[in-house]
Short mmCIF file of C-alpha atoms and ligand atoms in Angstrom, two decimals:
data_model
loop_
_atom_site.label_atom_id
_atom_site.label_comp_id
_atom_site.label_asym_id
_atom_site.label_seq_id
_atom_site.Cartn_x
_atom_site.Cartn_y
_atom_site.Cartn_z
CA UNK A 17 2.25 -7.98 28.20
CA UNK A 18 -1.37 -9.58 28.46
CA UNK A 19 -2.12 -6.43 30.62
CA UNK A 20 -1.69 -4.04 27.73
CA UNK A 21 -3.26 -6.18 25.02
CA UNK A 22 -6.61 -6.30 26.72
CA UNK A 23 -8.69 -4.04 24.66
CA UNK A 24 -11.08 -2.24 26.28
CA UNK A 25 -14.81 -1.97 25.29
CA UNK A 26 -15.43 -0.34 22.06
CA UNK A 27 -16.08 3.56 22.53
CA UNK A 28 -19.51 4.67 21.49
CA UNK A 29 -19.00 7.03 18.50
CA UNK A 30 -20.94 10.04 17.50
CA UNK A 31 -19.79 11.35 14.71
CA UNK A 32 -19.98 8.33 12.66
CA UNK A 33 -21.77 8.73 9.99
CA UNK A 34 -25.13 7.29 9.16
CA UNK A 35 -24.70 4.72 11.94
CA UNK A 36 -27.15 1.72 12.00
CA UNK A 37 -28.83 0.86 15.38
CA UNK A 38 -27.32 1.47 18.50
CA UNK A 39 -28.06 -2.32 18.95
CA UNK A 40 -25.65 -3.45 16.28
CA UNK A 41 -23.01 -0.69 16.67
CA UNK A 42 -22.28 -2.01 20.37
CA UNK A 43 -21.31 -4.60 19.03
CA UNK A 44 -18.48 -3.08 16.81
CA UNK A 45 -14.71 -2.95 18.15
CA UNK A 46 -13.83 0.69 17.91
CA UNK A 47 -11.36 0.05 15.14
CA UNK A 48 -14.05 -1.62 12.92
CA UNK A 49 -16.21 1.33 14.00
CA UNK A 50 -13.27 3.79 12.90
CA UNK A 51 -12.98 2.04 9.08
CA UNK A 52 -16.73 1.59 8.09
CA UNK A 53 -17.06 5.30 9.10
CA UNK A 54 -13.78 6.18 6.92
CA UNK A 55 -15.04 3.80 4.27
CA UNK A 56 -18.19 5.82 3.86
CA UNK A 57 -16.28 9.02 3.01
CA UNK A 58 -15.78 8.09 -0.86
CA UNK A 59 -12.08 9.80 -1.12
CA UNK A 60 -11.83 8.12 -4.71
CA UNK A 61 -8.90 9.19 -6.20
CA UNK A 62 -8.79 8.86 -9.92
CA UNK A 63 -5.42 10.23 -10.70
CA UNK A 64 -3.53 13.15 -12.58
CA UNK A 65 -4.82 14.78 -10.42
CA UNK A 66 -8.49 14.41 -9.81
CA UNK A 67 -10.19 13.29 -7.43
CA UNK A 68 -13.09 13.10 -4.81
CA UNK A 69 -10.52 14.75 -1.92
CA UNK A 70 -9.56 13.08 1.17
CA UNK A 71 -10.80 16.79 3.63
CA UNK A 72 -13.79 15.33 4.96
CA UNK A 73 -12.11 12.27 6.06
CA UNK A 74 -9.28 13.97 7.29
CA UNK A 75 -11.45 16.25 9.87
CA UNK A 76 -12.76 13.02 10.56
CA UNK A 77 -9.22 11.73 11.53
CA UNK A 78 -8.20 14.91 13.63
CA UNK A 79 -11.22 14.86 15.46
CA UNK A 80 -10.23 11.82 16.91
CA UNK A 81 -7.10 12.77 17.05
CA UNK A 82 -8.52 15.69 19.40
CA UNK A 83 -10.42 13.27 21.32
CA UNK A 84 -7.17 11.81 22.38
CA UNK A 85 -5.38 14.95 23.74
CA UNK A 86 -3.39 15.55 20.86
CA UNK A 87 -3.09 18.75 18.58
CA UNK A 88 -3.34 17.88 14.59
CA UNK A 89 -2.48 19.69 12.37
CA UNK A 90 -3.81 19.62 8.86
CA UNK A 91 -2.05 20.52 5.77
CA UNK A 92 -3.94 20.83 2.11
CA UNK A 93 -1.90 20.74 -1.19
CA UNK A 94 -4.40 21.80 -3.12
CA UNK A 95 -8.01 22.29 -2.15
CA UNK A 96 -9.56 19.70 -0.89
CA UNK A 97 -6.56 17.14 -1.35
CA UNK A 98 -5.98 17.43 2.53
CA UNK A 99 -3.06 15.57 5.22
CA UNK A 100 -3.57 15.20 9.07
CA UNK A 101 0.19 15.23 11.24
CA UNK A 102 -0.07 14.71 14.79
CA UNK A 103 3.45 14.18 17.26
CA UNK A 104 2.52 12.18 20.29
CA UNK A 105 5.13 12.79 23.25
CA UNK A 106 7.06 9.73 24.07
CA UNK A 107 7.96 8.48 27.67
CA UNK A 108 11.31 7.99 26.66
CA UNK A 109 12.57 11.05 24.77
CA UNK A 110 16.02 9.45 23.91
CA UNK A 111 14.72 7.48 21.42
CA UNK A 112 14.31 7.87 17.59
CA UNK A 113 10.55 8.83 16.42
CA UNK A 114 9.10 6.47 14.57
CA UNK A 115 6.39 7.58 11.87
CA UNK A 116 3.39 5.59 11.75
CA UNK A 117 1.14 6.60 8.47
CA UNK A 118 -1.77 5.03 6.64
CA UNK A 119 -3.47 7.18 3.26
CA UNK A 120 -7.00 8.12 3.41
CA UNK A 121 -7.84 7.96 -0.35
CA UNK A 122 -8.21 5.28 -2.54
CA UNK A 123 -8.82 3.77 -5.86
CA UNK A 124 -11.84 4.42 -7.77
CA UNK A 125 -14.78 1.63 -7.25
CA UNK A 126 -17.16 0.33 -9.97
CA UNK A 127 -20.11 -0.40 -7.83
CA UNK A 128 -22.04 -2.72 -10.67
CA UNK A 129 -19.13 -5.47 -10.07
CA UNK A 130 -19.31 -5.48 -6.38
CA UNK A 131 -21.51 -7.66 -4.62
CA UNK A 132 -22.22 -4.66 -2.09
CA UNK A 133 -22.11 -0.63 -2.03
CA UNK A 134 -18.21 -0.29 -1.98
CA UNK A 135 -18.77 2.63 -0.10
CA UNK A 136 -21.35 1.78 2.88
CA UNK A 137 -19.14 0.16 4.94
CA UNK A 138 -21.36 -3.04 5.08
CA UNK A 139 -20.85 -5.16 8.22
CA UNK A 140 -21.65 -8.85 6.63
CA UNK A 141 -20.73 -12.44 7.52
CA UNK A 142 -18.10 -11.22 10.13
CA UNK A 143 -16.36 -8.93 7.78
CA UNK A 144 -16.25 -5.54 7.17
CA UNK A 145 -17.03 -4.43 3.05
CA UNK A 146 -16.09 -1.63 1.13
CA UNK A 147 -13.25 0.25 -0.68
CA UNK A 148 -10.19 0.81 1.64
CA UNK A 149 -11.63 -2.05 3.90
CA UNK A 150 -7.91 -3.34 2.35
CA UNK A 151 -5.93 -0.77 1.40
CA UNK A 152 -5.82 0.80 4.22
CA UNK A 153 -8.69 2.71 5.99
CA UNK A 154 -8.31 -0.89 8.10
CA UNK A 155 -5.00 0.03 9.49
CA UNK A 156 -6.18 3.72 9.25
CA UNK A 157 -8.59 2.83 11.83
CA UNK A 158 -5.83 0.79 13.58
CA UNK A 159 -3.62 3.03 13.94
CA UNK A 160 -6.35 5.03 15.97
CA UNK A 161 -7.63 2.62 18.11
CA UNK A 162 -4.50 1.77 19.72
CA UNK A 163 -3.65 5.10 19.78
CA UNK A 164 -6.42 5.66 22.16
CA UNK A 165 -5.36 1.79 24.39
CA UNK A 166 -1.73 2.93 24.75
CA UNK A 167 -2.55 6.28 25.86
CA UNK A 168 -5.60 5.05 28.28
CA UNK A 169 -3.14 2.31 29.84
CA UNK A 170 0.04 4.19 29.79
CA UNK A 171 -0.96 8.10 29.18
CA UNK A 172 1.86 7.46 26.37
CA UNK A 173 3.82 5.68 24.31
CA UNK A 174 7.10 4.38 24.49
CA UNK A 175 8.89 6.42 22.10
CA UNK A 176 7.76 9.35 19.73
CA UNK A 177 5.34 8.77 17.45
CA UNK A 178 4.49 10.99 14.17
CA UNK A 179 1.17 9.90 13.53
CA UNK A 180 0.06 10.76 10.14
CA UNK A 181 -2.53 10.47 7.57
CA UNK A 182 -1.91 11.36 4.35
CA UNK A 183 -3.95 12.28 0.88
CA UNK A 184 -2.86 11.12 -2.69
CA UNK A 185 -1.10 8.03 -2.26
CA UNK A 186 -3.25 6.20 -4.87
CA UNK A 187 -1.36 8.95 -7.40
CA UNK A 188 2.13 8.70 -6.32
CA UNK A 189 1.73 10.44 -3.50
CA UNK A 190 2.93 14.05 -4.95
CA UNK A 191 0.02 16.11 -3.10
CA UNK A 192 0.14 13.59 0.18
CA UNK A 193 3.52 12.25 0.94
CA UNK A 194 5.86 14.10 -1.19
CA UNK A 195 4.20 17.37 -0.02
CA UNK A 196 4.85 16.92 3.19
CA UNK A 197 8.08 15.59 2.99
CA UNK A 198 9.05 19.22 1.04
CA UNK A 199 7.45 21.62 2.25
CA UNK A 200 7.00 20.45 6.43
CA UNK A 201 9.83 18.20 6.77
CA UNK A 202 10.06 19.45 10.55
CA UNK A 203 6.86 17.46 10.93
CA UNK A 204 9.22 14.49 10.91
CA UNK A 205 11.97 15.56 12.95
CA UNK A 206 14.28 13.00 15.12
CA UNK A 207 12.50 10.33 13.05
CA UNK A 208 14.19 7.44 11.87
CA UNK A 209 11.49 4.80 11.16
CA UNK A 210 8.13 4.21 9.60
CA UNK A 211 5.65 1.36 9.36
CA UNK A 212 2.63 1.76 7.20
CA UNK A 213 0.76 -0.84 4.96
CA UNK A 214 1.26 -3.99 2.63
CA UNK A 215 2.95 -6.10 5.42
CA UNK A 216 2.04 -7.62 8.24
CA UNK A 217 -0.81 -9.72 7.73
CA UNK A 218 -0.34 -13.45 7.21
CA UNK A 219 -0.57 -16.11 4.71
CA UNK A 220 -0.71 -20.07 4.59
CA UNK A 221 2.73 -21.48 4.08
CA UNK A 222 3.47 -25.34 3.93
CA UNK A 223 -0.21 -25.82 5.85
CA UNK A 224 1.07 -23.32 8.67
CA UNK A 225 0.18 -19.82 9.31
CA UNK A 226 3.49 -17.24 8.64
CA UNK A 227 3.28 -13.26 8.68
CA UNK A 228 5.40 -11.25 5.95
CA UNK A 229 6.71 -8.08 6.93
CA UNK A 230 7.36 -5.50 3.89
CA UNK A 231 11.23 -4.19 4.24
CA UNK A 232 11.62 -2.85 0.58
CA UNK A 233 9.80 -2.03 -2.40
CA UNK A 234 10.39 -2.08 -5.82
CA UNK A 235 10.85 1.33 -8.19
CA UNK A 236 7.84 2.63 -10.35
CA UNK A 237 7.93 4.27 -13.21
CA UNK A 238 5.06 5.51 -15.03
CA UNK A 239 5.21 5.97 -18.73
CA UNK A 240 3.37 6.75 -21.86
CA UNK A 241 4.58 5.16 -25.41
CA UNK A 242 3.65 8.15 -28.12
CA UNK A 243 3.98 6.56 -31.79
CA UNK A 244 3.54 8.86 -34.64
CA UNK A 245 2.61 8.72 -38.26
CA UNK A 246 0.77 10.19 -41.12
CA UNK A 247 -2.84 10.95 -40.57
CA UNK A 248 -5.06 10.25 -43.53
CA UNK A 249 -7.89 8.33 -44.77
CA UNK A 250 -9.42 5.27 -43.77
CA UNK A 251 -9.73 3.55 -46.95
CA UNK A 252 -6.64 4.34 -48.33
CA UNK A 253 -3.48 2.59 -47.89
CA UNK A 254 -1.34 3.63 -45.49
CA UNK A 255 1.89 1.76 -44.32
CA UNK A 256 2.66 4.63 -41.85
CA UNK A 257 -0.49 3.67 -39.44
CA UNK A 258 0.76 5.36 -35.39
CA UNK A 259 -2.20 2.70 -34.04
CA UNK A 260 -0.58 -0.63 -36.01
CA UNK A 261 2.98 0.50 -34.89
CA UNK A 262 1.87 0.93 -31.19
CA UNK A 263 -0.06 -1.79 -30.88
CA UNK A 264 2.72 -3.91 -32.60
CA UNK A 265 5.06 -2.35 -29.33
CA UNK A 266 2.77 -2.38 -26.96
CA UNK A 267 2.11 -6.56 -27.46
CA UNK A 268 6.05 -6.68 -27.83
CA UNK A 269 6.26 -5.17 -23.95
CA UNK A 270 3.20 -7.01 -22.39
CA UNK A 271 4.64 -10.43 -23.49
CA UNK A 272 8.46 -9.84 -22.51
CA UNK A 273 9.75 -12.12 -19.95
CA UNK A 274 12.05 -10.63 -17.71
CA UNK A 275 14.79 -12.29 -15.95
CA UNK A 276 14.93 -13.57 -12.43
CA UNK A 277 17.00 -11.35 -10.39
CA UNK A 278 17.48 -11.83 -6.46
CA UNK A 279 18.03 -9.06 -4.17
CA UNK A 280 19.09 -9.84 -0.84
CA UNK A 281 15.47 -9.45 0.83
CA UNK A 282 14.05 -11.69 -2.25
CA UNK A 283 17.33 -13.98 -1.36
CA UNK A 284 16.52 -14.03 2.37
CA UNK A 285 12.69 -14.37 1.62
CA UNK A 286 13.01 -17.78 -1.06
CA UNK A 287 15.49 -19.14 1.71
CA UNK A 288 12.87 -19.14 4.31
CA UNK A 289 10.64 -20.47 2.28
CA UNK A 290 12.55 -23.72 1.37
CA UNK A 291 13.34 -24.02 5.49
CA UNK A 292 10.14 -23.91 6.57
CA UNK A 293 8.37 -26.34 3.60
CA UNK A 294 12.08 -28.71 4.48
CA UNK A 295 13.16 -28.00 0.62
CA UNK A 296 16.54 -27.86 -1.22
CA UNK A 297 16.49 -24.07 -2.37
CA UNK A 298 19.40 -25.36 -5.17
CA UNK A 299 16.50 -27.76 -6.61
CA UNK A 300 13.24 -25.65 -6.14
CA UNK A 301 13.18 -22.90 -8.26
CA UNK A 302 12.15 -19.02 -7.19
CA UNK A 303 8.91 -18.89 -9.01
CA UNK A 304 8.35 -22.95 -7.86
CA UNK A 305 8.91 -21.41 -3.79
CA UNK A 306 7.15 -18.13 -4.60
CA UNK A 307 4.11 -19.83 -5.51
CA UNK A 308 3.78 -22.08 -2.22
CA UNK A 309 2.79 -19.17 -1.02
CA UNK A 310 -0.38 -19.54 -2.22
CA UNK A 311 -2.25 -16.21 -2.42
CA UNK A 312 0.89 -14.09 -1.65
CA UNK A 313 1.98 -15.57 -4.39
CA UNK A 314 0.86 -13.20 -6.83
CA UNK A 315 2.74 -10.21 -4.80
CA UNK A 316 6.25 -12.47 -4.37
CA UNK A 317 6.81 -13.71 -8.38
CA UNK A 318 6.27 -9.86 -9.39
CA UNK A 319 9.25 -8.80 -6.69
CA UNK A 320 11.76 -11.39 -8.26
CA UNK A 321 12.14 -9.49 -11.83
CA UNK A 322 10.69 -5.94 -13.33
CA UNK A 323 7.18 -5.97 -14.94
CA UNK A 324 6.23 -3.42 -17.37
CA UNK A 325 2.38 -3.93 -17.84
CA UNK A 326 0.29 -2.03 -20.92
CA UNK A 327 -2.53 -0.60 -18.65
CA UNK A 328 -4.00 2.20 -21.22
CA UNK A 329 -4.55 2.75 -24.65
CA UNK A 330 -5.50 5.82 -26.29
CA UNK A 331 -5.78 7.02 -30.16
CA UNK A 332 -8.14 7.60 -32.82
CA UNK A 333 -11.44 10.54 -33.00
CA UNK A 334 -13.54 8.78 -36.21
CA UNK A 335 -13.97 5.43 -37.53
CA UNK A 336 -12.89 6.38 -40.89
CA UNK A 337 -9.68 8.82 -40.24
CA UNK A 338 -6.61 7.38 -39.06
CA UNK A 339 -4.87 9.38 -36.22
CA UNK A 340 -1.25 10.96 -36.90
CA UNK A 341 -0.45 9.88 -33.07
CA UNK A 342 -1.10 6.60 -30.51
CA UNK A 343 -0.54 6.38 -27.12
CA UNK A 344 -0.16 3.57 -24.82
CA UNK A 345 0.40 3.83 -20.60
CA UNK A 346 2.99 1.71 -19.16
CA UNK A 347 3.14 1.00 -15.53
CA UNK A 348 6.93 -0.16 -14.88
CA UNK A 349 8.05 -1.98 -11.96
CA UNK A 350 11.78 -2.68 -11.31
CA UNK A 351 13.99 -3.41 -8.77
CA UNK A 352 15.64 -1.01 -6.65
CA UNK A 353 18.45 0.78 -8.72
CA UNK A 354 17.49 -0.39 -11.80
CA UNK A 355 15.39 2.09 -13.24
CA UNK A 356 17.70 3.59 -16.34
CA UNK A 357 18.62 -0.02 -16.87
CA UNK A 358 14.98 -0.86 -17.22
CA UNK A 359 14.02 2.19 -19.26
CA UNK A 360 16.93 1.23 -21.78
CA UNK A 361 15.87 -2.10 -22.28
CA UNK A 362 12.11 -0.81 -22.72
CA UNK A 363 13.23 1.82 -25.76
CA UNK A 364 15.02 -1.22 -27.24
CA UNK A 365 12.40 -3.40 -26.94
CA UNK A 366 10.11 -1.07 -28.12
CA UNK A 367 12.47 0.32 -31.04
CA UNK A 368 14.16 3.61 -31.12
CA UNK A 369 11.07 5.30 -33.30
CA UNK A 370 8.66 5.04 -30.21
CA UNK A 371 9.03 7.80 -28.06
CA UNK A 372 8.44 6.96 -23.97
CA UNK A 373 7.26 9.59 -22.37
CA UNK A 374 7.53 9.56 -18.39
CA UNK A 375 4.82 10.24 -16.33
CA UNK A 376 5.98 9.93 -13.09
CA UNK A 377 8.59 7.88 -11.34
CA UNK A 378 9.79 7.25 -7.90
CA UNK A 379 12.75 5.34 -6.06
CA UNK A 380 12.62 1.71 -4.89
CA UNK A 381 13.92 1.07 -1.32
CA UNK A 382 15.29 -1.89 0.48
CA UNK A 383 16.10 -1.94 3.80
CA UNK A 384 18.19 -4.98 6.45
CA UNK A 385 15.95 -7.54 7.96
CA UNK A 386 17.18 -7.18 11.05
CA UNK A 387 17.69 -4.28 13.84
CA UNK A 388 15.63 -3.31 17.23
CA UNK A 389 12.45 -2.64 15.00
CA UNK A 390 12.38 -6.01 13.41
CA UNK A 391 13.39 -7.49 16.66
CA UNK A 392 10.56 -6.10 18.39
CA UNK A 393 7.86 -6.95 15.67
CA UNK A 394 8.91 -10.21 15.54
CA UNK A 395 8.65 -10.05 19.45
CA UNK A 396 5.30 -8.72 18.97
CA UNK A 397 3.58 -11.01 16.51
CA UNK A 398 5.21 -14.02 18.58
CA UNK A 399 3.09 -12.59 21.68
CA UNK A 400 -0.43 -12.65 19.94
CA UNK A 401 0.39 -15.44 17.40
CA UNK A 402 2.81 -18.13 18.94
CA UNK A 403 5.09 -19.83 16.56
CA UNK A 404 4.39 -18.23 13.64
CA UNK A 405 7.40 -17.12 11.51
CA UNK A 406 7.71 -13.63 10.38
CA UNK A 407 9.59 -13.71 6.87
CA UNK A 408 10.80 -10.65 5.16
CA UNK A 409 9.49 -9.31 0.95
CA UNK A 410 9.74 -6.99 -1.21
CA UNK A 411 6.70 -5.11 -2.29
CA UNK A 412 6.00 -5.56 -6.03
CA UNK A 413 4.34 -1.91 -5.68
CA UNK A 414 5.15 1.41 -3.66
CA UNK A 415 3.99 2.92 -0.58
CA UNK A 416 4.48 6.69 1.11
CA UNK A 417 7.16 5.24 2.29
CA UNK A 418 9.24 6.17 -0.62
CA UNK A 419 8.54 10.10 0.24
CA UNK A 420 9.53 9.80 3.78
CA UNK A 421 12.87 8.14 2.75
CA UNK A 422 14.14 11.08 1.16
CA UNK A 423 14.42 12.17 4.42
CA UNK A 424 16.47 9.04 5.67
CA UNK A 425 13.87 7.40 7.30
CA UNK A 426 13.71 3.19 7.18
CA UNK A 427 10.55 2.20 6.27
CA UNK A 428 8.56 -0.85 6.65
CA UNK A 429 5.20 -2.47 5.99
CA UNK A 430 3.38 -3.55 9.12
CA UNK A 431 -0.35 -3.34 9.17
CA UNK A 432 -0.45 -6.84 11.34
CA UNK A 433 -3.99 -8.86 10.47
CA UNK A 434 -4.56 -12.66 11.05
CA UNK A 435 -6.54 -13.98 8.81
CA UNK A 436 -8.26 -16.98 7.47
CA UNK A 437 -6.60 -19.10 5.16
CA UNK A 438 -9.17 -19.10 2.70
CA UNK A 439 -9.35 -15.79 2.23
CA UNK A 440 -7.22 -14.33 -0.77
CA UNK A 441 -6.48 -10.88 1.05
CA UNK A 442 -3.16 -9.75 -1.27
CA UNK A 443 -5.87 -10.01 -4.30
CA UNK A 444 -8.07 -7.57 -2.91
CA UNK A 445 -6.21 -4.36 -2.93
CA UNK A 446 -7.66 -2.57 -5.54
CA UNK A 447 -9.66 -5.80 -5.83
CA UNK A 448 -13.38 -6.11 -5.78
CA UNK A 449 -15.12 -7.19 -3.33
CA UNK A 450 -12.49 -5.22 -0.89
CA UNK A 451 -13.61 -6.64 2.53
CA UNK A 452 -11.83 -7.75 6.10
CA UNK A 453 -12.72 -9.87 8.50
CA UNK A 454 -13.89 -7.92 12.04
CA UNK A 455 -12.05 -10.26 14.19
CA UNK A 456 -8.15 -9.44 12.24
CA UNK A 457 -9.37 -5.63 13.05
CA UNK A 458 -9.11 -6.35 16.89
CA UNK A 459 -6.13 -8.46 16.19
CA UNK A 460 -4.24 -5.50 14.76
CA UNK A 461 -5.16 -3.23 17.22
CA UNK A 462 -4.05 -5.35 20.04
CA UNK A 463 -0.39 -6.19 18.09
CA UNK A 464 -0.06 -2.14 17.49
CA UNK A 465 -0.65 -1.52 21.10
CA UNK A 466 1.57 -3.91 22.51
CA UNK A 467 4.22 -2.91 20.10
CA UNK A 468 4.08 1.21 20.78
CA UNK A 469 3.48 0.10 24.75
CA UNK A 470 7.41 -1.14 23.93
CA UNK A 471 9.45 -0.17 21.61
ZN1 ZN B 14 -2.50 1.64 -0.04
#
């Protein structure tokens, strides 16, 4: 396989925009060339609908796409809220598709807390800065660049692939993923599996390097507590206050403790975990194993049980006149399947006189550690990064994937990066200080070669 995970010298770009000097851009891998460019579109997306648009970055996208011989096609929701779709022919046509998808917007930046523009794509200290240098114009950029190896050393890939970029993720997806998935579902015909982001890149386990591969994620449900009272007064007194009730519920939610609940990739996952650090999984507990995972740590407690986290608060118009109505925002998390469950318990923890409002909600998935796909990632990684271990999670949050299972396809998290041990990469999506190092950028690209070259 060495053959095929030679990458060959970085392309010279010229649509890239606002290059620095030729002088410094040489030096650039193509895929770190591909994300500062993306990074510099800003395709914030603030939610409920608005935001900056992902169109600009999109013809960006399909105009590489172009470069490679292939025909995208580009779908917009709404204006400006824009998808790219391109098929690339497979040598071997009796074989399942398999989707391979990264989003082009992301979450809003505030620039006076980051150490650097978070949207200049700043090339510093052997990393690449900005927002979506994370989550995920890096595997964006990927994606592309071994595109372009596997058709240059091959003229294709092994199998189908349905190469697509889509807008809106950072919303739920519904003008991105869910569009798509609705109104083009032929886009994704004869395809049975997807990788995308939030797995793949490695942590420090027990002093050794390990890589976690995403195979589920849990539910999300998005809600709004309403509490209403009597409006009136400010100096008066007023036992039916809709701000003391709320915030009275609201504390009530952010401080419950839910339960420990294993699923079988959670199961697998903690099992692993006490193999490889030589423990007795019957005398370490889940959070105890979770958390010698250092800075994945923070991703694996939240996938053992549902969190409901208070992330809004609205009410009130004058200092002296209290409000008839309150509202707090509620992001939910559960496991798979347990959605009503979890909504039940909320109302009750809540009490019946708060109304929950939902927002939005979407499924949680889980899917077998195990199969040709996993068999050939683990192949992969074991290729580029000998004796590693690949170990299965759950993804505390969601991914497009959800929107492309509703039309049965499997999907998984694999946007492979090695990287240092010192560097907390789960805490920077949607983190400041969003940055990646240059040399994980090649890495991926090389593992996503080898991996279309064969499977
Ligand atoms: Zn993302």
């Amino acid at each position: 396989m060495a053959s095929l995970s030679n990458v060959p010298p970085a392309a010279t770009s010229a649509d890239s925009v606002g290059s620095p000097p030729a002088a410094v851009a040489q030096k650039l891998d193509l895929t770190a060339e591909i994300a500062r460019d993306l990074i510099r579109f800003d395709t914030t997306n603030y939610g409920e609908g608005r935001s900056n648009g992902e169109t600009d970055a999109a013809e960006y996208v399909a105009e590489k796409l172009r470069g490679l011989g292939l025909k995208p096609e580009l779908f917009d929701s709404e204006p400006g809220r824009t998808s790219v779709v391109a098929r690339v022919k497979g040598r071997d046509a009796s074989r399942s598709a398999l989707v391979v998808h990264g989003h082009l917007d992301v979450v809003p930046a505030d620039a006076a807390n980051w150490s650097v523009d978070p949207f200049a794509g700043v090339i510093k200290d052997g990393l690449l800065w900005g927002r979506g240098a994370v989550d995920m114009k890096n595997m964006d950029a990927m994606i592309l660049a071994s595109l372009q190896d596997v058709i240059a050393a091959q003229g294709a890939p092994e199998r189908d692939l349905v190469i697509a970029f889509f807008a809106d993720e950072e919303a739920g997806g519904v003008l991105g993923s869910h569009f798509l998935v609705k109104e083009h579902p032929h886009l994704f015909d004869g395809a049975a599996e997807a990788i995308s982001e939030v797995g793949g890149y490695s942590i420090t386990l027990g002093g050794k390097r390990a890589y976690l591969l995403q195979t589920g994620e849990k539910a999300l449900i998005w809600v709004k507590l309403v509490a209403r009272g009597e409006a009136g007064h400010g100096s008066r007194m007023h036992p039916n206050n809709a701000i003391t009730r709320l915030a009275g519920a609201v504390a009530k939610l952010g401080r419950h403790e839910w339960p420990i609940r294993l699923t079988d990739t959670t199961e697998q996952l903690l099992g692993e975990i006490a193999r490889i650090l030589d423990v007795d999984p019957q005398r370490v507990g889940p959070d105890e194993l979770a958390l010698a995972t250092g800075t994945a740590s923070g991703f694996i407690q939240a996938s053992l049980r549902t969190t409901a986290n208070p992330t809004g608060l609205t009410a009130g118009y004058k200092h002296n006149v209290i409000p008839d109505m309150a509202e707090a925002l509620i992001d939910i998390r559960s496991l798979p399947g347990e959605e009503d469950l979890v909504l039940a318990q909320i109302q009750e923890i809540v009490g019946s006189d708060m109304e929950i409002v939902t927002m939005h909600r979407d499924i949680g998935l889980e899917t077998e550690f195990s199969g040709p796909l996993i068999e050939a990632v683990v192949g992969t990684l074991e290729r580029h990064d000998p004796g590693a271990p690949v170990l299965p999670y759950l993804l505390s949050a969601g991914t497009d994937n959800k929107a492309l299972s509703t039309l049965g396809i499997k999907g998984y998290g694999f946007a492979p990066l090695r990287l240092p041990a010192d560097l907390d990469f789960p805490a920077m999506f949607h983190g400041v200080d969003e940055r990646v190092p240059l040399d994980a950028l090649v890495f991926g690209r090389q593992v996503l070669t080898d991996l279309f070259s064969s499977y």
